[in-house]
GROMACS .gro file of C-alpha atoms in nm:
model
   88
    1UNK     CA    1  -1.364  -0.958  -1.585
    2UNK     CA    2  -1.630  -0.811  -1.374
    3UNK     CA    3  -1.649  -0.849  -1.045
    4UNK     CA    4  -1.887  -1.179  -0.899
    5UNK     CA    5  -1.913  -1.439  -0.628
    6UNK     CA    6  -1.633  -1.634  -0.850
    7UNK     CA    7  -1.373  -1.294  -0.921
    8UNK     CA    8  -1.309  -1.005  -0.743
    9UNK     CA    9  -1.014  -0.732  -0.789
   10UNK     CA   10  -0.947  -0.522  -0.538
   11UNK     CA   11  -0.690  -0.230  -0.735
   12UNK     CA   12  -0.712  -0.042  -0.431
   13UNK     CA   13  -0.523  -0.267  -0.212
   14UNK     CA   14  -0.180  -0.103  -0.155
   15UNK     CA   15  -0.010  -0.464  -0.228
   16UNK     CA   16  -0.236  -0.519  -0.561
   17UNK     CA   17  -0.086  -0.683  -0.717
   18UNK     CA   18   0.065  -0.904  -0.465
   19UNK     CA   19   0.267  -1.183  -0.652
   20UNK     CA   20   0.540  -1.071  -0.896
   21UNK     CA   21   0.475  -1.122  -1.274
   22UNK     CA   22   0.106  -1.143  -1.196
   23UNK     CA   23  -0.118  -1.004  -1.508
   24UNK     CA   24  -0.278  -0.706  -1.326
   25UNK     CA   25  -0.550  -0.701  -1.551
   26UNK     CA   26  -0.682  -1.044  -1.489
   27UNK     CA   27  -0.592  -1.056  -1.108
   28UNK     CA   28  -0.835  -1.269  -0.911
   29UNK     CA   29  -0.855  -1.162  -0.510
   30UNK     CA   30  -1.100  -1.360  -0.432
   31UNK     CA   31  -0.884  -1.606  -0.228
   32UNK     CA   32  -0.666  -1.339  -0.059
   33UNK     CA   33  -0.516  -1.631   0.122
   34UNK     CA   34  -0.559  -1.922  -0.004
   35UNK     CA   35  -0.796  -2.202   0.102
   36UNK     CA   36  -0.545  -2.464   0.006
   37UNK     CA   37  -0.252  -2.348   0.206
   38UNK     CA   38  -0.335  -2.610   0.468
   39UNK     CA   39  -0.264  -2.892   0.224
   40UNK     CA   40   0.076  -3.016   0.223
   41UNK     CA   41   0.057  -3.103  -0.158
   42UNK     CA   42  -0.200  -2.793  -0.263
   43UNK     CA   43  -0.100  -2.809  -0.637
   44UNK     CA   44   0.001  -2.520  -0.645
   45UNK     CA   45   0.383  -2.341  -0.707
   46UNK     CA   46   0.486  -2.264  -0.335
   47UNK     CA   47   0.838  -2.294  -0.151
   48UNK     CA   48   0.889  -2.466   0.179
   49UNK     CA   49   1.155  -2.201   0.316
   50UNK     CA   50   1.219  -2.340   0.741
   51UNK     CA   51   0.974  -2.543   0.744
   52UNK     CA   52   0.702  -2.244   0.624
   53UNK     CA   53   0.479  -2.216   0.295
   54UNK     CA   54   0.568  -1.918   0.098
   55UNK     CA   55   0.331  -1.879  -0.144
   56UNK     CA   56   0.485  -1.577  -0.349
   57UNK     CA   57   0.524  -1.756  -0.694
   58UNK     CA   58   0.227  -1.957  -0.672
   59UNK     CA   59  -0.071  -1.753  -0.890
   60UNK     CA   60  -0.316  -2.065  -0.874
   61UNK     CA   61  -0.580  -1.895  -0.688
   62UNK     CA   62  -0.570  -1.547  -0.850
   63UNK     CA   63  -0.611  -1.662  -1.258
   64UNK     CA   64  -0.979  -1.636  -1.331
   65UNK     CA   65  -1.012  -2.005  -1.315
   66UNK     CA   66  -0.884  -2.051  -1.035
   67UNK     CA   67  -1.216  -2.035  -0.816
   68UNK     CA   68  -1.285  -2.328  -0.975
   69UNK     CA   69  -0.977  -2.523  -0.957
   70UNK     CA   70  -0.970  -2.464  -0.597
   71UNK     CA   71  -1.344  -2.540  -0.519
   72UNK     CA   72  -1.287  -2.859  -0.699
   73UNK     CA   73  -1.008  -2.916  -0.497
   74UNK     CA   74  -1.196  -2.838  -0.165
   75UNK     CA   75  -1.456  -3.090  -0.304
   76UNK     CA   76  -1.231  -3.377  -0.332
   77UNK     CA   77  -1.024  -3.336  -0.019
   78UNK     CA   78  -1.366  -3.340   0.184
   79UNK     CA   79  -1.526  -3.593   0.008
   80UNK     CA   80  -1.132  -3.790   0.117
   81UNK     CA   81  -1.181  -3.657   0.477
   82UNK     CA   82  -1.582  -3.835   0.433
   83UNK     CA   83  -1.460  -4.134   0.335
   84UNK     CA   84  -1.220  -4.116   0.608
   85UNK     CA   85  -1.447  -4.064   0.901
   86UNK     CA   86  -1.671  -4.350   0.728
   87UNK     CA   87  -1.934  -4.181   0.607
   88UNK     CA   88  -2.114  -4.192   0.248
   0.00000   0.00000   0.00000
């Protein structure tokens, strides 16, 4: 894929790439960290090890789709926080 405002690979990045078993060739960057790691149920494949997130297996947010899976997700959890506060 070529590089955009929804995929980015960075090769030169002395940890690329940074999850184990991780297609190199298809490797998204774009969310470095991830946007969902805030969310205690993100979707996504991570480990609670002492109480901490480890992320490692989780390859959500670097498949090319996964900008979209985790705007959508961003989407819903502020539209949740909207309805929340009691607004429209």
């Amino acid at each position: 894929m070529e590089n955009s405002h929804r995929y980015f690979c960075n090769r030169d990045c002395r940890y690329f790439p940074c999850h184990p078993g991780a297609d190199a060739a298809a490797f998204n960057c774009l969310f470095c960290f991830c946007p969902l790691y805030f969310l205690e149920n993100c979707g996504g494949d991570c480990v609670l090890r002492h109480g901490v997130k480890d992320c490692t297996p989780c390859l959500r947010p670097h498949r090319p789709e996964g900008y979209d899976e985790i705007l959508a997700r961003l989407r819903e959890e502020a539209g949740k926080r909207r309805h929340e506060a009691g607004g429209a």
